[in-house]
Coordinates of C-alpha atoms in Angstrom, one line a residue:
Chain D
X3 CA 0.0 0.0 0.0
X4 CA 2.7 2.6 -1.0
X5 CA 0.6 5.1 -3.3
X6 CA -1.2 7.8 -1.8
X7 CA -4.6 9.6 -2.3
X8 CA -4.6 13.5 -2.0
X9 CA -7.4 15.5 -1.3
X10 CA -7.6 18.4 -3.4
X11 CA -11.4 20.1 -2.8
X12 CA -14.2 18.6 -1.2
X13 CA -17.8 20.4 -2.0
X14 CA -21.3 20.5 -0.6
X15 CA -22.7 19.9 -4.2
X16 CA -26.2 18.4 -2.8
X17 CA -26.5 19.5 0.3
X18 CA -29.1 18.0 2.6
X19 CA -29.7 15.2 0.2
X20 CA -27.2 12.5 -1.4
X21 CA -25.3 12.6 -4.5
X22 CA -25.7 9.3 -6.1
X23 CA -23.5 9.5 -9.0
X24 CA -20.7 11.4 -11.3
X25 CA -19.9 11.6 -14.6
X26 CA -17.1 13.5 -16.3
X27 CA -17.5 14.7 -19.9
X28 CA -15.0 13.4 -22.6
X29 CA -13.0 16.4 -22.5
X30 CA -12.8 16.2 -18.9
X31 CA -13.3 19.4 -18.2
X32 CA -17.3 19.1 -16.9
X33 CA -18.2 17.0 -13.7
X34 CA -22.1 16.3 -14.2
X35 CA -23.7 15.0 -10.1
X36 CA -27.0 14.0 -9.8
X37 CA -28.9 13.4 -6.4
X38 CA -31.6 13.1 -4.0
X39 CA -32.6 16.8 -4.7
X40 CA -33.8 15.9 -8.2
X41 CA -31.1 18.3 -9.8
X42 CA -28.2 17.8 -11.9
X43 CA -25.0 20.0 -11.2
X44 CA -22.1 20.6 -13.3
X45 CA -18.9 21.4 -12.0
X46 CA -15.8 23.1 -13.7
X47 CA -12.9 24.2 -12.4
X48 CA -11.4 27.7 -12.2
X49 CA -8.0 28.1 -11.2
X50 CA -7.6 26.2 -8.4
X51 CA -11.4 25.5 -7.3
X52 CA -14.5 23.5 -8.7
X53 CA -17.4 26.2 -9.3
X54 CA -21.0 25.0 -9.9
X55 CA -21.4 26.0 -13.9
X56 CA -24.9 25.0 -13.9
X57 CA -28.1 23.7 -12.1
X58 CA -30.5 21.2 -14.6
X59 CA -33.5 21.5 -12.6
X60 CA -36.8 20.8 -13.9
X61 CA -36.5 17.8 -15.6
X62 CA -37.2 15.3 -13.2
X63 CA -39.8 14.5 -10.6
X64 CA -38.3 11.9 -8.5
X65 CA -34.3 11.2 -7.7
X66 CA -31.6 11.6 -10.4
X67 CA -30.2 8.2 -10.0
X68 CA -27.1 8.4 -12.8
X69 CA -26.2 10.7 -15.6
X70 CA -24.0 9.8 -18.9
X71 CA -22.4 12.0 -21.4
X72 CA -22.6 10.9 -25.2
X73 CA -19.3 10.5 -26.7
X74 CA -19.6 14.0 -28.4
X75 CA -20.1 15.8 -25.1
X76 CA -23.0 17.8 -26.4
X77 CA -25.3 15.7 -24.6
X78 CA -26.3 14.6 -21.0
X79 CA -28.6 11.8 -20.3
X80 CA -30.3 11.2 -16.6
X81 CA -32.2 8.2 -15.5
X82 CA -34.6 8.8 -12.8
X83 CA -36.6 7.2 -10.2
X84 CA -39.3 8.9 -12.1
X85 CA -39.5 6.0 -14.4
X86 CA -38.3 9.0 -17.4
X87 CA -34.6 9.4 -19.0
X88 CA -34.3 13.1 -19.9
X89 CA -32.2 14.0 -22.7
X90 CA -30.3 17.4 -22.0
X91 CA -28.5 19.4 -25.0
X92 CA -25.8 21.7 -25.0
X93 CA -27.2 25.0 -26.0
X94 CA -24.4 28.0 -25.7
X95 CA -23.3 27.8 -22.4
X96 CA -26.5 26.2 -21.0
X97 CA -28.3 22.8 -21.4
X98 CA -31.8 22.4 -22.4
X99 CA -33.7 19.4 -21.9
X100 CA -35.0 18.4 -25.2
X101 CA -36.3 14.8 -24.7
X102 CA -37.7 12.6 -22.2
X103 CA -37.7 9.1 -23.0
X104 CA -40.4 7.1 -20.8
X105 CA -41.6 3.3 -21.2
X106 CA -40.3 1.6 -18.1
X107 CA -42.4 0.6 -15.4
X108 CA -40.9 2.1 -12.6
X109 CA -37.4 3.4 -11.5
X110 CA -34.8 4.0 -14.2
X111 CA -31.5 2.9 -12.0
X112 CA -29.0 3.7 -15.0
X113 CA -27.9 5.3 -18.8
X114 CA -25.5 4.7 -21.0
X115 CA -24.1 5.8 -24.6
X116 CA -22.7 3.4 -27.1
X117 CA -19.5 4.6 -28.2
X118 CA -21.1 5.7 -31.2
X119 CA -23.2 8.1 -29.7
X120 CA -26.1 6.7 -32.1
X121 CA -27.4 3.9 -28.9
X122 CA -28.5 4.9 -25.4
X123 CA -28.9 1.9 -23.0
X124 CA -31.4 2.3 -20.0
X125 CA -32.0 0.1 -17.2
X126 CA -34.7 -0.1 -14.4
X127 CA -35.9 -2.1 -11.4
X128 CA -38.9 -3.3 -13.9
X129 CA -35.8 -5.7 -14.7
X130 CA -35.5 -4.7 -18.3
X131 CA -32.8 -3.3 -20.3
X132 CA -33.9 -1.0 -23.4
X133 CA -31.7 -0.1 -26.3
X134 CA -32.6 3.2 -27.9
X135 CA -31.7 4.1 -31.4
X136 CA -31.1 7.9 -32.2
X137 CA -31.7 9.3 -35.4
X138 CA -30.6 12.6 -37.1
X139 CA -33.6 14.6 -36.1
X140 CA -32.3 13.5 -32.4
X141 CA -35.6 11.5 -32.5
X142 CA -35.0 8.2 -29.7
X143 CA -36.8 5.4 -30.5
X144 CA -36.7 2.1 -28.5
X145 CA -35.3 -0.6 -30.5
X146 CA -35.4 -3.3 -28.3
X147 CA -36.5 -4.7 -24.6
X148 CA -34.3 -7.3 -23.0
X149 CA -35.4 -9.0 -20.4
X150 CA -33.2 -11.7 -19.4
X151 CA -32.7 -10.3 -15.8
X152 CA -34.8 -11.9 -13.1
X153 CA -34.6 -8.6 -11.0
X154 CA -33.8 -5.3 -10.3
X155 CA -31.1 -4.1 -13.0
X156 CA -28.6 -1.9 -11.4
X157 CA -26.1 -0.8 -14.0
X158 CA -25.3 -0.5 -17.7
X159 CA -22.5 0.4 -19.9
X160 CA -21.0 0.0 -23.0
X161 CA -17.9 -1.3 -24.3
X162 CA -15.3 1.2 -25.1
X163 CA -15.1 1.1 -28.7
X164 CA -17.9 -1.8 -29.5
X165 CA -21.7 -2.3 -29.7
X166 CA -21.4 -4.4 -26.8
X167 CA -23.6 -3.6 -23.4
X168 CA -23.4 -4.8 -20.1
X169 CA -25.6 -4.8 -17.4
X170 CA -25.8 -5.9 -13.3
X171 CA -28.4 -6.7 -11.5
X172 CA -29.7 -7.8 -7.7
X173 CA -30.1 -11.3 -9.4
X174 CA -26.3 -11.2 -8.7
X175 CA -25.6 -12.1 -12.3
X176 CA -24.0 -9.4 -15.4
X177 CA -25.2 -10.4 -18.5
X178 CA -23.8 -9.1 -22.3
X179 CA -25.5 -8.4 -25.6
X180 CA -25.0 -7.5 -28.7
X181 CA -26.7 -6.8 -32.3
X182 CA -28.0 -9.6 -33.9
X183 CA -30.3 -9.1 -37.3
X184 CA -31.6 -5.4 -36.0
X185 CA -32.3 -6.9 -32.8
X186 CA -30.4 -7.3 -29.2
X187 CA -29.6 -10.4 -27.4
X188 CA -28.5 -11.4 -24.3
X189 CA -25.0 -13.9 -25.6
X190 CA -23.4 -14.3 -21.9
X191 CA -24.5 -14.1 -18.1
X192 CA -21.7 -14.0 -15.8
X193 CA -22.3 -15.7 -12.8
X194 CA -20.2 -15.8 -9.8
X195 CA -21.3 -13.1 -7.3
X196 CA -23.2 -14.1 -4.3
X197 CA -25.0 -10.9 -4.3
X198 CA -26.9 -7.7 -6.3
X199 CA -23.7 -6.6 -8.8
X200 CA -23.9 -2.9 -8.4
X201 CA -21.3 -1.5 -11.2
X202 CA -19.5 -2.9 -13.8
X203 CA -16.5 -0.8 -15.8
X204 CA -14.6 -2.1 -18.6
X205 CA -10.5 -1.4 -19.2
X206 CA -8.7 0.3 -21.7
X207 CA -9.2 -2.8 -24.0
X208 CA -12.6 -3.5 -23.5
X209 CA -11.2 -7.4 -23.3
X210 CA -11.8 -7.1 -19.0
X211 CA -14.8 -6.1 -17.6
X212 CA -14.8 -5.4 -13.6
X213 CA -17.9 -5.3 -11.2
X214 CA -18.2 -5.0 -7.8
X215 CA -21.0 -6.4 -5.4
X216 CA -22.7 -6.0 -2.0
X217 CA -20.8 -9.5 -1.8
X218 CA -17.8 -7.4 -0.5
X219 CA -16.1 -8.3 -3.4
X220 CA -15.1 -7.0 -7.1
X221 CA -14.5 -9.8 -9.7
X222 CA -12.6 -9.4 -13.2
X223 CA -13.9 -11.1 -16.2
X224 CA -11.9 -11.5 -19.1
X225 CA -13.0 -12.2 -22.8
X226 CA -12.2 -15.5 -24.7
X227 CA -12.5 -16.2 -28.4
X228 CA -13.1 -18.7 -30.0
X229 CA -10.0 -20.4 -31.0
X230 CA -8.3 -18.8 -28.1
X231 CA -4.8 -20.4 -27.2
X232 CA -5.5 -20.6 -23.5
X233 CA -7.9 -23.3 -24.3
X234 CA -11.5 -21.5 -23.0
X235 CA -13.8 -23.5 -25.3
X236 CA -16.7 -20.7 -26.7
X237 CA -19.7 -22.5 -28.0
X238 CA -19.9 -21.8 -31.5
X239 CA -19.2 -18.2 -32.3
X240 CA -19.3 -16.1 -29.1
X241 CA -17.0 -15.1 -27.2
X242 CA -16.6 -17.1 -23.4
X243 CA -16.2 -14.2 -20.9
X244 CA -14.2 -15.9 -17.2
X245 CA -13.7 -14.7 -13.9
X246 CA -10.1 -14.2 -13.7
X247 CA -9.3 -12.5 -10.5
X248 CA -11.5 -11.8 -7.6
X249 CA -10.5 -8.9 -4.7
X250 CA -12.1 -10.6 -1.8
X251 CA -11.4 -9.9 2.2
X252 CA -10.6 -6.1 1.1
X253 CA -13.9 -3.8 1.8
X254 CA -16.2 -4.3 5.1
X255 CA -19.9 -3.1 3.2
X256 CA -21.3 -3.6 0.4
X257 CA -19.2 -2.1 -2.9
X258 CA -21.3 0.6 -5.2
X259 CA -18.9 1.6 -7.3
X260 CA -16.1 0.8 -9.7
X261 CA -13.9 2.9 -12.1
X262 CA -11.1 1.2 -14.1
X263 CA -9.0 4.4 -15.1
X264 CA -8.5 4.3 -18.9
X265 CA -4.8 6.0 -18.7
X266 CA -3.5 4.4 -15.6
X267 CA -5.3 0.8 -15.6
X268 CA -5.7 2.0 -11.8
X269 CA -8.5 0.6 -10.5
X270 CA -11.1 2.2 -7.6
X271 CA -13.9 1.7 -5.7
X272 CA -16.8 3.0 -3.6
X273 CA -17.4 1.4 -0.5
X274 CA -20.1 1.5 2.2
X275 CA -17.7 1.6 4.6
X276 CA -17.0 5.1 3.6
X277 CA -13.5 4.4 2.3
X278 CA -12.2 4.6 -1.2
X279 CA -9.3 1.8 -2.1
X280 CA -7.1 1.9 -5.2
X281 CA -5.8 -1.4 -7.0
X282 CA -3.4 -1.8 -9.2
X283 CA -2.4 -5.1 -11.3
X284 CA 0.8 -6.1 -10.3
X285 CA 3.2 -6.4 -13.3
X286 CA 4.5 -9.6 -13.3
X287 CA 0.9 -11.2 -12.5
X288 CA -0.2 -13.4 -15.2
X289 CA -2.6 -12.0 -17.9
X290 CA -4.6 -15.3 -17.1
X291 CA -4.7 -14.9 -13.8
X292 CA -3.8 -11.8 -12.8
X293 CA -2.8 -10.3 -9.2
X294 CA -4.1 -6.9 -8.0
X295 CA -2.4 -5.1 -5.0
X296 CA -4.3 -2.6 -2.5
X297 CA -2.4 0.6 -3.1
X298 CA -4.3 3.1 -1.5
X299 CA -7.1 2.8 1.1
X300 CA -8.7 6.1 2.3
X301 CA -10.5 5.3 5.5
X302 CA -13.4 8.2 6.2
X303 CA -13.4 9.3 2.7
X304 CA -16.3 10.5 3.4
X305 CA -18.3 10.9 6.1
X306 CA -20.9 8.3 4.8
X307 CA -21.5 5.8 2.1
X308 CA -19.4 6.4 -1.0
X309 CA -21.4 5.8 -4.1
X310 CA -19.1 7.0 -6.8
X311 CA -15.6 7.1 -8.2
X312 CA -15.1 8.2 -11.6
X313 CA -11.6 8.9 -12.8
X314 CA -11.1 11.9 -14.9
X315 CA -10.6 10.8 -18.8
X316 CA -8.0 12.7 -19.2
X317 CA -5.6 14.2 -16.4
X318 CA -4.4 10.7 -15.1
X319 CA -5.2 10.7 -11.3
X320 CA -7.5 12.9 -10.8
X321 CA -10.2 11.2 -9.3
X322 CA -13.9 12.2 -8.5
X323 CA -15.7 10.7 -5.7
X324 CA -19.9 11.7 -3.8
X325 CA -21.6 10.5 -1.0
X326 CA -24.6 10.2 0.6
X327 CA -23.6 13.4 2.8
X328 CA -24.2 14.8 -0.5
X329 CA -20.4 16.2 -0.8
X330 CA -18.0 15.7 -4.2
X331 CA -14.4 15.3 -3.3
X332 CA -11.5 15.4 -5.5
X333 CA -8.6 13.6 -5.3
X334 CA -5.1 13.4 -6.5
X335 CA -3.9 9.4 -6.9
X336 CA -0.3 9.4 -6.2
X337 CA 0.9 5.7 -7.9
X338 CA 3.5 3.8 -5.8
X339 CA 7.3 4.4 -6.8
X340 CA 8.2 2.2 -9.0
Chain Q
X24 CA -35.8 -9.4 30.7
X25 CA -38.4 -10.5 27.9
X26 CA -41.5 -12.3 30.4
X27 CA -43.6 -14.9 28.9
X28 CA -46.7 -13.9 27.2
X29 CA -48.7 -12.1 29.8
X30 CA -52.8 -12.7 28.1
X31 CA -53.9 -13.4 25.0
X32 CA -55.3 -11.2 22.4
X33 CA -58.6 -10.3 22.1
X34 CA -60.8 -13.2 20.9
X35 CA -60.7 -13.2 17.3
X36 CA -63.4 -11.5 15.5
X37 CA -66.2 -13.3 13.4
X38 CA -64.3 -11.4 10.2
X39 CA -61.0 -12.2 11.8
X40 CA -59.9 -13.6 8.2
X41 CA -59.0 -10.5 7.4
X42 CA -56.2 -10.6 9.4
X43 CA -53.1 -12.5 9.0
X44 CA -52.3 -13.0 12.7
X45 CA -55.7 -12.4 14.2
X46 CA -54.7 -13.8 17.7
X47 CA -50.9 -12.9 18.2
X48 CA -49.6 -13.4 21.9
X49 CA -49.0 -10.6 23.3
X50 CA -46.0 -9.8 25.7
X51 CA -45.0 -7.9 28.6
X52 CA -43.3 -4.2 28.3
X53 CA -40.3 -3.2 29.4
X54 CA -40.1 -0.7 32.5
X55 CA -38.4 2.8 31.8
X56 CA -35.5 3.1 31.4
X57 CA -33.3 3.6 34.9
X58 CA -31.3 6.9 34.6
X59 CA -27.9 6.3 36.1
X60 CA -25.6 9.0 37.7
X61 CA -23.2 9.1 35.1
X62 CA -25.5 9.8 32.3
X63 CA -27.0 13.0 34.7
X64 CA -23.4 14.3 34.6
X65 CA -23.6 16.4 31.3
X66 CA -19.5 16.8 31.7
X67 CA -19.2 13.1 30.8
X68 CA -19.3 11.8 27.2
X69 CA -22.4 8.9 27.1
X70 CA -22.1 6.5 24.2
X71 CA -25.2 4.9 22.7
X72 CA -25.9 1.8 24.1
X73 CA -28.7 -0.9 23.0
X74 CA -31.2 0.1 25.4
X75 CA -30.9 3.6 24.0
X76 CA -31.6 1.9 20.6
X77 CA -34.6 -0.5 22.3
X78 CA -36.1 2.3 23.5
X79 CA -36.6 4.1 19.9
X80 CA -38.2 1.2 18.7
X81 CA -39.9 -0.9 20.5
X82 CA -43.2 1.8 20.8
X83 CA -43.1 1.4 16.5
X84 CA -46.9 0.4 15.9
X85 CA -47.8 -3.0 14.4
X86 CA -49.2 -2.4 10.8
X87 CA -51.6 -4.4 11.5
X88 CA -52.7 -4.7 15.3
X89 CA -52.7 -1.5 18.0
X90 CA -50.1 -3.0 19.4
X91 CA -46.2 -2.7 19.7
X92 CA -43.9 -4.1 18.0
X93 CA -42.4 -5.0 21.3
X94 CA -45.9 -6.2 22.9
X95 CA -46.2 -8.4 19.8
X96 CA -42.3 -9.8 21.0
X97 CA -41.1 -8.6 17.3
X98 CA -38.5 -6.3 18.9
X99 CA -36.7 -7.5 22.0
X100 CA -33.7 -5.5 24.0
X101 CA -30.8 -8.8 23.1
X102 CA -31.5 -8.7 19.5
X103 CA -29.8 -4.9 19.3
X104 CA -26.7 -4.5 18.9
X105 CA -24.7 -0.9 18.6
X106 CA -21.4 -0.3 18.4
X107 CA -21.0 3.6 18.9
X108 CA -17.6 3.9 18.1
X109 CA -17.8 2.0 15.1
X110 CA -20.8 3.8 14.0
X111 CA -23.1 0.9 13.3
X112 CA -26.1 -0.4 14.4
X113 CA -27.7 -3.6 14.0
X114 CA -30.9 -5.1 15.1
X115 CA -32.9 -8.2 15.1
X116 CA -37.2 -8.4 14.2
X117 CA -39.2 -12.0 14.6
X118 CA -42.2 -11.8 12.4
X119 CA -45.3 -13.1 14.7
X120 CA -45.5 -15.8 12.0
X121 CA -43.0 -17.1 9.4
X122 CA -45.2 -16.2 6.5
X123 CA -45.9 -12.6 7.6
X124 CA -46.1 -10.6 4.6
X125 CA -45.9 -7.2 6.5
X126 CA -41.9 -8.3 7.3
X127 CA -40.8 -6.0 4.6
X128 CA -42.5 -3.1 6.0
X129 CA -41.9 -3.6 10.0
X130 CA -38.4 -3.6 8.6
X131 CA -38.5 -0.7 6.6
X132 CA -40.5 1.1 9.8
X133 CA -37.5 -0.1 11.9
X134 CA -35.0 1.1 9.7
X135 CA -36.4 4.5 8.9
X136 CA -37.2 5.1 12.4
X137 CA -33.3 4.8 13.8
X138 CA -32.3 6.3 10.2
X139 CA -34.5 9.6 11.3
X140 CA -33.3 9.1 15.1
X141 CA -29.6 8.6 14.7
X142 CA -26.8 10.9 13.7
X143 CA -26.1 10.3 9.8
X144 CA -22.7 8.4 10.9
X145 CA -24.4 5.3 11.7
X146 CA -24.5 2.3 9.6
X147 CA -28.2 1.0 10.3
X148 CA -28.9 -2.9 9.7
X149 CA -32.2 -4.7 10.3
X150 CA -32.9 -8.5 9.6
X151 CA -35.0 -10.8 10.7
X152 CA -33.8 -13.1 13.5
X153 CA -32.7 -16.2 11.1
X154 CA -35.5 -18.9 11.3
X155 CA -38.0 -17.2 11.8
X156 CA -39.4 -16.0 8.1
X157 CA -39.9 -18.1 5.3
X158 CA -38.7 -15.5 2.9
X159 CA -35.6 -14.5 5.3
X160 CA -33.0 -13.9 3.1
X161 CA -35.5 -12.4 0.6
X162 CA -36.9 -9.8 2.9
X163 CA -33.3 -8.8 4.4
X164 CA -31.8 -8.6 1.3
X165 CA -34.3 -5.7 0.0
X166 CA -33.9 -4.2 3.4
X167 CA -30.2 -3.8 2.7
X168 CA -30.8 -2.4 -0.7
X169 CA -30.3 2.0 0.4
X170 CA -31.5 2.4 -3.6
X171 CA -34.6 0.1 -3.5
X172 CA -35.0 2.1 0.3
X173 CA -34.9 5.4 -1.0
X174 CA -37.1 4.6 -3.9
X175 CA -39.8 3.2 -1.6
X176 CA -39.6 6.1 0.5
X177 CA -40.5 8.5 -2.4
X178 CA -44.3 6.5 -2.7
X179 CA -46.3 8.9 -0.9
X180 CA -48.4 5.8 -0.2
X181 CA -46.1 3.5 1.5
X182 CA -44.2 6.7 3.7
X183 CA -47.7 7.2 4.6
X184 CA -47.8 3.5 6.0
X185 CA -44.3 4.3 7.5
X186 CA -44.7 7.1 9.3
X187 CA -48.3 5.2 10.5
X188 CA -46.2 2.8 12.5
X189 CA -44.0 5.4 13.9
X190 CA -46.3 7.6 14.7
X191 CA -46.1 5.9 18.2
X192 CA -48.7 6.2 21.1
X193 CA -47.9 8.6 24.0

């Protein structure tokens, strides 16, 4: 545990109420929370502190459960226990909501853009998943309902650079899908946790997938193909997808959140135990069975739950982090000497 | 000191079909609490101990009879457990009967009670006493869920229910 975790600003951004989630646009120069107050906040930075740019009130009725920037950065999708996904646009220096996408039954728990920026992904605790197809008028149109979960789905998100979604769920399983003759199917459930799976974030490569679990523990799943010279047999065509490392015996609560950074390949997490811990893969480990070390475990990170960690896309280190004591923190990841 | 079941209910109505339980035992309440010296002394710092914790819950209202939920023996004193240093609480409910399907809510009605109570540090748990529900690990795992928690406590209906049960008697 030689690296180090800095604090560099920690803000009230939703006070009296929690802040449920973070997202940092592309550019990473935006930090979109959502919370308990129904509100989405964007925070930039000027000089040396992070300054509220904007308040997206209005658009929801219930809790702002998660928010996702498209790959452009134009635009900000929010799922909300409202049962709606808004669609917010960049408009000057504002952001207008332009759509609100409704079908699910009840609570939308999550969004996500493809990497094309033409696919949303929504989830909700109706236990479906819903692909959404957006056209050149910015018209969203459902193009398929998967529902291979037997519960509650937590989480989705995309592949890095593929039309490949993943979601978790309380049934303690992540499942996968993809395109197949204009319509989605579920190819893969990974099973393994003994728990809801809470968040799921690919690497760098999109060949590793991590998720973490109120199982206390955060498993890595790593992609076969077919033909593969490890010797995974695949039936047929798809891809086999094995656990290859689990971090077990390292958080005391239930684990909400997982970020892989895509610079670093540090990886952190959100625990209920209010701490934030950084792994990093040690590198010597074997690819097939890699070994992760602790190298940073922030006790108190917080003064409650942590529910978010979302590395910065592009200042390595920098490291976002909410709570339910509604504060953001900020954080400057220090890696071990070498 | 739980007693043993001091009288019975009331004889069950003609219509008592309505109710899940309609002849629970009922149990004996717990005396008040005994102030000791040290907790007069303002001076002195005075953890939170499980009686403190009892005594916050055990007036919560049965959904479903006027009666407590420690009259009804679904709270007791030895099934709570606090650790105030460590910031976490965790307590113990035994549905009158294993196929009670008002566990989830005399769960949620226990947990937003010591939520609303305690300082925000705390770390509140609430299961049932194992063997005692035949959807144990079903109810406790929704009770665990914060997100499925808050949710519920956005329906005006159910916080309605809640705040029913917690509205306790005098």
């Amino acid at each position: 545990m030689s690296g180090s975790l800095g604090l560099l600003s920690r803000i009230p951004a939703h006070p009296d109420s929690r802040c449920w989630f973070l997202a940092w646009n592309p550019a990473g120069t935006l930090l979109a929370s959502c919370g308990g107050d129904r509100s989405i906040r964007l925070w930039g930075r000027e000089g040396d502190v992070w300054v509220c740019k904007s308040v997206l009130g209005e658009g929801h009725q219930r809790t702002i459960r998660k928010a996702a920037w498209s790959p452009c950065g134009n635009y900000l999708a929010s799922a909300s226990f409202d049962a709606t996904t808004c669609i917010w646009k960049k408009n000057l220096e504002d952001f207008e909501c332009v759509a609100t996408l409704e079908g699910h039954e009840n609570e939308v728990k999550s969004v996500a853009w493809a990497p094309s920026g033409t696919l949303l992904a929504t989830c909700s605790r109706d236990k479906s998943v819903w692909v959404w197809e957006v056209d050149e008028e910015e018209e969203y149109e459902c193009m398929s309902v998967l529902n291979s979960h037997l519960q509650d789905v937590k989480h989705v998100v995309w592949h890095p650079n593929q039309e490949l979604l993943a979601s978790a769920s309380y049934d303690d399983t992540v499942k996968l899908y993809r395109e197949e003759e204009d319509d989605w199917v579920c190819f893969a459930t990974l099973e393994g946790h003994e728990s809801t799976v809470w968040s799921l974030a690919f690497d760098q490569s999109g060949e590793r997938l991590a998720s973490c679990s109120d199982d206390k523990t955060v498993r890595i799943w790593r992609q076969y193909k077919p033909g593969n010279e490890q010797g995974v047999a695949c039936s047929d065509v798809e891809p086999t997808w094995k656990c290859i490392c689990t971090l077990s015996g390292f958080h005391t609560r239930t684990i909400y959140d997982v970020s892989w950074c895509r610079q670093t390949g540090a990886l952190a997490t959100a625990c209920g135990d209010d701490a934030i811990r950084v792994f990093e893969e040690e590198l010597l480990s074997d690819p097939q069975q890699p070994t992760f070390s602790l190298t940073v475990h922030m006790a108190r990170a917080h003064s409650q739950d942590v529910n978010c960690v979302a590395w910065n896309p592009k200042e390595a280190g920098l490291l976002a982090s909410c709570s339910d004591d509604g504060d953001i923190a900020f954080w400057k990841y220090q890696r071990p000497e070498a | 000191m739980v007693g043993p079941p001091v009288v019975a209910a009331a004889p069950p109505s003609p219509s008592g079909g309505s109710l899940e339980n309609a002849n629970p035992l009922i149990y004996r309440r717990q005396g008040e609490r005994p102030v000791t010296a040290r907790e007069e002394d303002d001076e002195l710092p005075d953890a939170i101990d499980d009686r403190e914790i009892f005594d916050l819950i055990r007036s919560i209202n049965d959904p479903e009879h006027p009666l407590t939920l420690e009259e009804l023996n679904v709270v007791e004193q030895v099934r709570v457990k606090v650790d105030d240093a460590e910031s976490t609480v965790s307590v113990e409910f035994t549905p009158t009967i294993p196929h009670c399907s008002m566990a989830t809510l005399i769960g949620l009605s226990v947990k937003v009670k010591l939520i609303r109570s305690l300082p925000e540090r705390f770390k509140v748990d609430v299961h049932i006493t194992p063997g005692t529900h035949a959807s144990e690990q079903a109810v406790n795992k929704q009770l665990a869920d914060k997100e499925r928690v808050a949710a519920a406590l956005e329906n005006t209906h159910l916080l309605e229910v809640v705040n029913q049960c917690l509205s306790g008697r005098p």
